[in-house]
mmCIF file of C-alpha atoms in Angstrom:
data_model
loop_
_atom_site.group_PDB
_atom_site.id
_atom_site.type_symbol
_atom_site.label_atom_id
_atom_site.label_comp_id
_atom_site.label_asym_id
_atom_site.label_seq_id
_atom_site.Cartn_x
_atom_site.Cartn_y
_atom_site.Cartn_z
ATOM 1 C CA UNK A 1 -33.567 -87.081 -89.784
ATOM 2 C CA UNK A 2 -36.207 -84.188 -89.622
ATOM 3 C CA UNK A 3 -39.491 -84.267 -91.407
ATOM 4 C CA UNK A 4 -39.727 -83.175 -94.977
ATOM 5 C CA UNK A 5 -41.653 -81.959 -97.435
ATOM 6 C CA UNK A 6 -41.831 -81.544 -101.248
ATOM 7 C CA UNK A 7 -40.966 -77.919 -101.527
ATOM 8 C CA UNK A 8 -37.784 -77.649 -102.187
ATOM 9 C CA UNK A 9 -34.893 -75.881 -100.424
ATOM 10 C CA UNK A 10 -34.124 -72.584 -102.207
ATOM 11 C CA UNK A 11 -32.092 -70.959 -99.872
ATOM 12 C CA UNK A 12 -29.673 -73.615 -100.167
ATOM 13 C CA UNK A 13 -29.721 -74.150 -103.464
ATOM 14 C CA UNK A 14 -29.235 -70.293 -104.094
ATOM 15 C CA UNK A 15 -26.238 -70.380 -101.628
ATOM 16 C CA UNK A 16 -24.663 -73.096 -103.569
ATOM 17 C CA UNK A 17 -25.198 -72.081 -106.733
ATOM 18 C CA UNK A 18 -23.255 -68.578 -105.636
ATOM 19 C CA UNK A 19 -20.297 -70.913 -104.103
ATOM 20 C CA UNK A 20 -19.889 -72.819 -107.212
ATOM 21 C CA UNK A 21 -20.731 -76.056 -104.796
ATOM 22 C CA UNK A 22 -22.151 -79.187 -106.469
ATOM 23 C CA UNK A 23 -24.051 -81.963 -104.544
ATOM 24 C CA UNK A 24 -20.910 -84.048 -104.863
ATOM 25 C CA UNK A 25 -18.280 -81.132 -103.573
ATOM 26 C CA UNK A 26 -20.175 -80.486 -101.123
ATOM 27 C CA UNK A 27 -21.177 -84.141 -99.921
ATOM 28 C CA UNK A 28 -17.729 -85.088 -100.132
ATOM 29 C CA UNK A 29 -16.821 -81.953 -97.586
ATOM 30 C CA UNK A 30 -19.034 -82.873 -94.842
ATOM 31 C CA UNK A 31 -18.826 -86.687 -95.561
ATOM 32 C CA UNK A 32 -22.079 -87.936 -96.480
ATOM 33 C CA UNK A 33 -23.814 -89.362 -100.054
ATOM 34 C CA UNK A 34 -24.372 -86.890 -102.898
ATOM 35 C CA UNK A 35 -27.805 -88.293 -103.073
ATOM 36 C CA UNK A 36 -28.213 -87.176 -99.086
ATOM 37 C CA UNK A 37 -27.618 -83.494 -100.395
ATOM 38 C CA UNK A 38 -29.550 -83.918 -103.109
ATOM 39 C CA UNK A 39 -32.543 -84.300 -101.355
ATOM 40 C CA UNK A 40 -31.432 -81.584 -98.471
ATOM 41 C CA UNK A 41 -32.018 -79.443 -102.053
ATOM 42 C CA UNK A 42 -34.927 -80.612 -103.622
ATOM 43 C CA UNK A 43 -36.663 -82.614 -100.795
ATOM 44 C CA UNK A 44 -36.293 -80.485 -98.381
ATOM 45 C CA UNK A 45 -34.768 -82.235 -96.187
ATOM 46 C CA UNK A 46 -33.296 -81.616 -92.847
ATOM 47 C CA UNK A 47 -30.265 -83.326 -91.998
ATOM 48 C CA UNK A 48 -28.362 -83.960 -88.432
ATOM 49 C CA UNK A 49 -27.974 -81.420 -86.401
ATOM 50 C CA UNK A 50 -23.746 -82.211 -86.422
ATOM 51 C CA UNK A 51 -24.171 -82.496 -90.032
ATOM 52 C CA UNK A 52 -26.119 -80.122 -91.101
ATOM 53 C CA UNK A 53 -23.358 -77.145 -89.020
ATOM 54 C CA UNK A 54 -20.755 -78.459 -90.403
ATOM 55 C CA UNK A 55 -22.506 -77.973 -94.193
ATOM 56 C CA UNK A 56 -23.501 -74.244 -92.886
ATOM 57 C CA UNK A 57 -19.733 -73.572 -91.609
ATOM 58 C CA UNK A 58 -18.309 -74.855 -95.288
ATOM 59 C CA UNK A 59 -20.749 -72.762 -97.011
ATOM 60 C CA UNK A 60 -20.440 -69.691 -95.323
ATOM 61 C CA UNK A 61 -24.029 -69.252 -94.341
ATOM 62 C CA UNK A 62 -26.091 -69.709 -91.022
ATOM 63 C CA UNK A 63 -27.390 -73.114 -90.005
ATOM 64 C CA UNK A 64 -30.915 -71.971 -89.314
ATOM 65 C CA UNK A 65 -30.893 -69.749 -92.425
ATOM 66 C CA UNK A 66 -30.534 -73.327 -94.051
ATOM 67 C CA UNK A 67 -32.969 -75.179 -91.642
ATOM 68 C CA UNK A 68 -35.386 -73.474 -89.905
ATOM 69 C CA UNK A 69 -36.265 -76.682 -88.369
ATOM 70 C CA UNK A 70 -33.122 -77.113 -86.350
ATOM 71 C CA UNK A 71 -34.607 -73.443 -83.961
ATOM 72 C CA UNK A 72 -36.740 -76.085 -82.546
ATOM 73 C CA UNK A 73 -35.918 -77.652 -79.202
ATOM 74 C CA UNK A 74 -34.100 -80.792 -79.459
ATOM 75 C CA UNK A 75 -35.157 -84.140 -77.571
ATOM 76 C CA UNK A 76 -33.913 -84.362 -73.943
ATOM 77 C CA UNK A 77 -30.728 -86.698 -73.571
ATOM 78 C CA UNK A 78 -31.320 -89.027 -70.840
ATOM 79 C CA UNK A 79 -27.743 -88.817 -69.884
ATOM 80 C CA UNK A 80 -25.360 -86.198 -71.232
ATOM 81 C CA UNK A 81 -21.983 -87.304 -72.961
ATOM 82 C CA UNK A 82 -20.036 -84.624 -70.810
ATOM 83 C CA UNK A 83 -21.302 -86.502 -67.891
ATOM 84 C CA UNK A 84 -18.530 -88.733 -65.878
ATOM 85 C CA UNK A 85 -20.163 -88.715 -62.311
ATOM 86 C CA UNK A 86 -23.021 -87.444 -60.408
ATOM 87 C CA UNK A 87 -22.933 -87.785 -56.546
ATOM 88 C CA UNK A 88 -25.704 -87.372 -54.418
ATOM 89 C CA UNK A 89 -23.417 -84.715 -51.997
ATOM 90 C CA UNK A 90 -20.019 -83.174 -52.176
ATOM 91 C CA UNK A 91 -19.168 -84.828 -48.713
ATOM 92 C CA UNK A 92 -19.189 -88.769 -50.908
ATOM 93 C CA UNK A 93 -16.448 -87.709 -52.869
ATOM 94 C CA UNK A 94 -13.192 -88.385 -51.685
ATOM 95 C CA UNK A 95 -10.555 -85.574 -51.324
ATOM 96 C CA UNK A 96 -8.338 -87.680 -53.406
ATOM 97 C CA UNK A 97 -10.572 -86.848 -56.511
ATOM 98 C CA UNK A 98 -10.168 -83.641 -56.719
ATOM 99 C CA UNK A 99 -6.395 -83.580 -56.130
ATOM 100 C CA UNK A 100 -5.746 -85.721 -58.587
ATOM 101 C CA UNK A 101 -7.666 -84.310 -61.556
ATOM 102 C CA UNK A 102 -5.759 -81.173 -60.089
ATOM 103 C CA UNK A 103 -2.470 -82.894 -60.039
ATOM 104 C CA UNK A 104 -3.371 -84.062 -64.367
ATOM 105 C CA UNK A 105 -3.880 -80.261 -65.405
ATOM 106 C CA UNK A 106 -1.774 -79.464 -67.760
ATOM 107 C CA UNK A 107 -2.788 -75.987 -69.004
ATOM 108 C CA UNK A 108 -5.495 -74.723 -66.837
ATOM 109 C CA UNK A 109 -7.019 -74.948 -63.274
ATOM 110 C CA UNK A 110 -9.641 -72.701 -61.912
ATOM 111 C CA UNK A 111 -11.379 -72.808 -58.613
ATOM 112 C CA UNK A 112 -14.073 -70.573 -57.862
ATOM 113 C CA UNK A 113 -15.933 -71.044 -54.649
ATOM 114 C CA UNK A 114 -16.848 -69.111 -51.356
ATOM 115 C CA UNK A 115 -14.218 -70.610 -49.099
ATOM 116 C CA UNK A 116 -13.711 -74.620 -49.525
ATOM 117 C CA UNK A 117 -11.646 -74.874 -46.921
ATOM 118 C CA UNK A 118 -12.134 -78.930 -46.890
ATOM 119 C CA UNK A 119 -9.263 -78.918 -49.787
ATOM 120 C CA UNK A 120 -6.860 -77.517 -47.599
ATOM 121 C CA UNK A 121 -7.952 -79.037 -44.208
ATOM 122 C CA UNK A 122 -8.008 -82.668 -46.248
ATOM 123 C CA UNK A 123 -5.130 -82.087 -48.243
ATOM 124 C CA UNK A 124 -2.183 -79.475 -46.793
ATOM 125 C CA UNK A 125 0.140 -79.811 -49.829
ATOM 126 C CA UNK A 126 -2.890 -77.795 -51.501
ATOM 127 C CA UNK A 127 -0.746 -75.150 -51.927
ATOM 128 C CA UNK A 128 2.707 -77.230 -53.348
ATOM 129 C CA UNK A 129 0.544 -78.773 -55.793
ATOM 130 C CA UNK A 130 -1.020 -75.610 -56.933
ATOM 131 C CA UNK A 131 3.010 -74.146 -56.887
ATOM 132 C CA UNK A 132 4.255 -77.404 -59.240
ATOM 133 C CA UNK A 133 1.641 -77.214 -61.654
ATOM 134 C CA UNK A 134 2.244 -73.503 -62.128
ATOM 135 C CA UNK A 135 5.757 -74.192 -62.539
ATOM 136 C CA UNK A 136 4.926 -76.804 -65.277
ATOM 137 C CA UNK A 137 3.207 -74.197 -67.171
ATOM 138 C CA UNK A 138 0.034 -74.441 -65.907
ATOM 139 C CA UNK A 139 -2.691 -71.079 -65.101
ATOM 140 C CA UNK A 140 -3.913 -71.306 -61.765
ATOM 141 C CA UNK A 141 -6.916 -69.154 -60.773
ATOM 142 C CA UNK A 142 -8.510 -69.157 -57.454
ATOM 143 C CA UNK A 143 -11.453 -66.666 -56.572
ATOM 144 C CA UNK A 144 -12.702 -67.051 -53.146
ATOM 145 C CA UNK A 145 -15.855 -65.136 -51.555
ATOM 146 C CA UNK A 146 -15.207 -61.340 -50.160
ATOM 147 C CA UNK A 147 -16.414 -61.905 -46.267
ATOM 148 C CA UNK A 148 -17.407 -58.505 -46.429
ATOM 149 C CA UNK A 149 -19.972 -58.726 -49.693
ATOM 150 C CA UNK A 150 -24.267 -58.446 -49.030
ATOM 151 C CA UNK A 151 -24.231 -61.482 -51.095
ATOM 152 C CA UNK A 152 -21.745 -63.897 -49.229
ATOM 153 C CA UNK A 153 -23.350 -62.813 -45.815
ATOM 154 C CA UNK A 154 -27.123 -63.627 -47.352
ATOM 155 C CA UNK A 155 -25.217 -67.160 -48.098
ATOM 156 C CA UNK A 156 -24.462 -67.495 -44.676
ATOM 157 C CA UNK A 157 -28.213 -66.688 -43.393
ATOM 158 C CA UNK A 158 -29.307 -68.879 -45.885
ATOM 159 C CA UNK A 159 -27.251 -71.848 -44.392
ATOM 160 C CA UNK A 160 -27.999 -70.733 -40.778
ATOM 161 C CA UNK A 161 -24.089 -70.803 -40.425
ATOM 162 C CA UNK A 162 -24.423 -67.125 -39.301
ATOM 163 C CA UNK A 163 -21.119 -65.514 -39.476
ATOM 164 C CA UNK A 164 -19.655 -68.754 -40.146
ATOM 165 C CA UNK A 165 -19.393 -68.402 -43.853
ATOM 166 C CA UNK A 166 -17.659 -65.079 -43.257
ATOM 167 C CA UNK A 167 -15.016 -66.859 -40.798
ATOM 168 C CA UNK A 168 -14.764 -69.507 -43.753
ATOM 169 C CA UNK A 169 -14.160 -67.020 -46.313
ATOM 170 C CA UNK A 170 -11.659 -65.184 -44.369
ATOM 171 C CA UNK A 171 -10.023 -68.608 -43.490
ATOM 172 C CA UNK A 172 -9.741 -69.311 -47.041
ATOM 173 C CA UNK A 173 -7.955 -66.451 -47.956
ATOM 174 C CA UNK A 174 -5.431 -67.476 -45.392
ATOM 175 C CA UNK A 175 -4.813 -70.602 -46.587
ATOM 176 C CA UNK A 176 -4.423 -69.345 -50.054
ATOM 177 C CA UNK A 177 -2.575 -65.965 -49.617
ATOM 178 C CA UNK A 178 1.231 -67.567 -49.398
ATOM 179 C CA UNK A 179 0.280 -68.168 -53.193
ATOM 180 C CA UNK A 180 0.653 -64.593 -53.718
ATOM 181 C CA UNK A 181 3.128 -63.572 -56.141
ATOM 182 C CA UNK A 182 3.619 -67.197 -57.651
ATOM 183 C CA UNK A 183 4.240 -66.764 -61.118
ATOM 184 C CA UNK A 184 1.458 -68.535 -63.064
ATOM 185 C CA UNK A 185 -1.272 -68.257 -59.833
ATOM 186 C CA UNK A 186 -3.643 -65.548 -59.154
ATOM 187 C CA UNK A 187 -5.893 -64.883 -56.275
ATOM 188 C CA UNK A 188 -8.749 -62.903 -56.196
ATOM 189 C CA UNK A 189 -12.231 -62.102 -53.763
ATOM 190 C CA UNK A 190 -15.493 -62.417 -55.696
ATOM 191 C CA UNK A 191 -19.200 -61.006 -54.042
ATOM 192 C CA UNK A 192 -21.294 -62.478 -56.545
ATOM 193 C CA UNK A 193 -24.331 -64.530 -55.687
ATOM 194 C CA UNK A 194 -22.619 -68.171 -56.265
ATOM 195 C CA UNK A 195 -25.025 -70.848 -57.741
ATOM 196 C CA UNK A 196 -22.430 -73.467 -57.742
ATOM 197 C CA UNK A 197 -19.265 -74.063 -56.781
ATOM 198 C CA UNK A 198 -16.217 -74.589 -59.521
ATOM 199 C CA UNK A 199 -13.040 -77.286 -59.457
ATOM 200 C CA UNK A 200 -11.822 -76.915 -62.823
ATOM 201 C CA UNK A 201 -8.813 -78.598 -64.644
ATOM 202 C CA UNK A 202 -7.692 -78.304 -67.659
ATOM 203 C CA UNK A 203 -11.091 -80.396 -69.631
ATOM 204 C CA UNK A 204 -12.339 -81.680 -66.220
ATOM 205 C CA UNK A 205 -14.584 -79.375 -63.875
ATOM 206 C CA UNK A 206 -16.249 -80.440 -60.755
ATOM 207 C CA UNK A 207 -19.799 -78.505 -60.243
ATOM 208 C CA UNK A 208 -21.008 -78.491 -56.634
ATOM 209 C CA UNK A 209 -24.544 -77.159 -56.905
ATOM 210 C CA UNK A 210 -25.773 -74.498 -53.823
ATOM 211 C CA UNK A 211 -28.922 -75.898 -52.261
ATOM 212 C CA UNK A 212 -31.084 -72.648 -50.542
ATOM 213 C CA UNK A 213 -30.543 -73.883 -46.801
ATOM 214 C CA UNK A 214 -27.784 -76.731 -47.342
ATOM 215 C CA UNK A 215 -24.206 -76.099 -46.973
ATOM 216 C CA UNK A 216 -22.250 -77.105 -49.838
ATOM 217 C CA UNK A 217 -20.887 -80.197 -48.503
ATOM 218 C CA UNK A 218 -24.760 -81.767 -49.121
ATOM 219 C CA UNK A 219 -25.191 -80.958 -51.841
ATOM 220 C CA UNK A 220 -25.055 -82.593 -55.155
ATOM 221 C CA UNK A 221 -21.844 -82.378 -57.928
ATOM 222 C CA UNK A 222 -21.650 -83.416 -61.019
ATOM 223 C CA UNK A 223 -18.500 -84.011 -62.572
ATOM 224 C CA UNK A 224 -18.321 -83.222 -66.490
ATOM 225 C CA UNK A 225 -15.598 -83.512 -69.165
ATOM 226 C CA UNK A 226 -15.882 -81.674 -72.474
ATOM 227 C CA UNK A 227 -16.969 -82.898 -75.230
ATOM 228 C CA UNK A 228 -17.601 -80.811 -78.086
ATOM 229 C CA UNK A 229 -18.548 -76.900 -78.091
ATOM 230 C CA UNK A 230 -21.146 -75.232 -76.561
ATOM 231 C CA UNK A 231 -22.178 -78.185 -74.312
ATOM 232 C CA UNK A 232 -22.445 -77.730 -70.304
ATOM 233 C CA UNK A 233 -18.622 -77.534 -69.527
ATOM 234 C CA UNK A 234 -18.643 -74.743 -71.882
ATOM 235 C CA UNK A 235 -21.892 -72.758 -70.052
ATOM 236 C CA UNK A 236 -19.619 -73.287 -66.770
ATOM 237 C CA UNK A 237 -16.156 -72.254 -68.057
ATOM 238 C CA UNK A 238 -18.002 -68.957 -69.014
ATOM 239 C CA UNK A 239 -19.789 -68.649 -66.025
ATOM 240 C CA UNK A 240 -15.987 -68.521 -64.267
ATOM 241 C CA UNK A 241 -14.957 -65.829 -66.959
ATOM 242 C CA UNK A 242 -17.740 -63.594 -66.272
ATOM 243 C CA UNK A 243 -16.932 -63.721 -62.223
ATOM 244 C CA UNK A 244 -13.480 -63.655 -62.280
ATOM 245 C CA UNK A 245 -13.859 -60.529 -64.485
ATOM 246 C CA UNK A 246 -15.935 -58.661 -61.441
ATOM 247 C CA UNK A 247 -13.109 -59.848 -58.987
ATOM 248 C CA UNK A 248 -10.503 -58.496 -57.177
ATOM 249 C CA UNK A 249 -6.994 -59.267 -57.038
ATOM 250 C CA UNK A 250 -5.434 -60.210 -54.105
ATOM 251 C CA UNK A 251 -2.324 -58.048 -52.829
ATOM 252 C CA UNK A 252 0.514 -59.363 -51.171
ATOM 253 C CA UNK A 253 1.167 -58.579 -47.655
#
């Protein structure tokens, strides 16, 4: 719990008196002890942070109308429950990893990256599996980097690759191009400045972070299932939205 103090809550009391919501209706809706909502009322009391949205959602009102006290920062986590793995460098995982949390989508896989052509040169049925789970039903996105974009070249600079990252890019696009005009897959070119690579499936997204100076393949990757709303696999999903909504779509030959 939050501190208290002996003023009581009048904001919530005035909200529940407009509802028609006595401690015990509304205790019994977010499953805790009428005497636990007493006291949010008169005590002032704050309750958990879970709790205390749920209470806002069933009464219509905002949670930090309720409780200022929940605006303040909340404690650091020393490990996050969306957190399955965390590897010290993209080259410790085996390819076998990400094909088969590819192969268990069921609804949804997205890939964004700037080329990733280790999938590919790893794993040549790429493409099939990317074909089957389409056919099962699944949305298949891939957005790879436009070898032509400011920001993809400063990538390459930045690795000391050169022009490699362009050949990578380009090399990418190959690999994934016979995908075009598979129902259920799209393919698209991206020139944003990429801050980590995505491997998406369904609840399941690999994050390779981009290291200033380190090719992706050192650097780290967390992998992270979802657990709740709003947590980190949410900020990430997003994150794909907003590029695949600058990118463009891939024609076929």
């Amino acid at each position: 719990m939050w501190g208290e103090t002996q003023v009581p809550n009048e904001r919530l009391r005035a909200v529940m008196a407009t509802g028609g919501w006595t401690y015990a209706t509304l205790a019994e809706k977010v499953e805790v002890d009428p005497k636990s909502v007493e006291r949010w009322v008169n005590l002032n009391r704050t309750p958990r942070r879970s709790t205390a949205i749920l209470a806002a959602e069933t009464l219509g009102e905002d949670v930090h109308a309720l409780w200022p006290a929940l605006r303040q920062a909340r404690p650091a986590r020393a490990v996050s429950p969306e957190l399955v793995a965390l590897y010290d460098q993209r080259a410790d995982i085996p390819v076998s990893t990400f094909v088969e949390m590819l192969t268990q989508a069921r609804e949804r896989i997205d890939v964004l990256v700037y080329a990733a052509v280790f999938l590919h040169e790893a794993y040549p049925r790429l493409n099939d599996l990317l074909r089957e789970r389409a056919a099962q039903g699944c949305a298949v996105r891939v957005a790879v980097g436009d070898a032509d974009s400011p920001n993809v070249q400063q990538r390459g600079q930045e690795e000391k690759f050169g022009h490699g990252i362009e050949s990578r890019c380009r090399l990418a696009l190959l690999h994934y191009r016979p995908l075009i005009g598979t129902p259920g897959v799209e393919v698209r070119t991206h020139g944003t400045t990429l801050y980590n690579s995505l491997y998406r499936a369904d609840d399941q997204v690999m994050v390779n972070a981009h290291v200033w100076g380190v090719n992706a393949y050192g650097a780290p990757v967390w992998h992270l299932r979802r657990h709740g709303e709003g947590g980190m696999f949410d900020t990430y999903a997003q994150s794909f939205d907003a590029v695949w909504a600058t990118a463009t779509p891939v024609q076929g030959v």
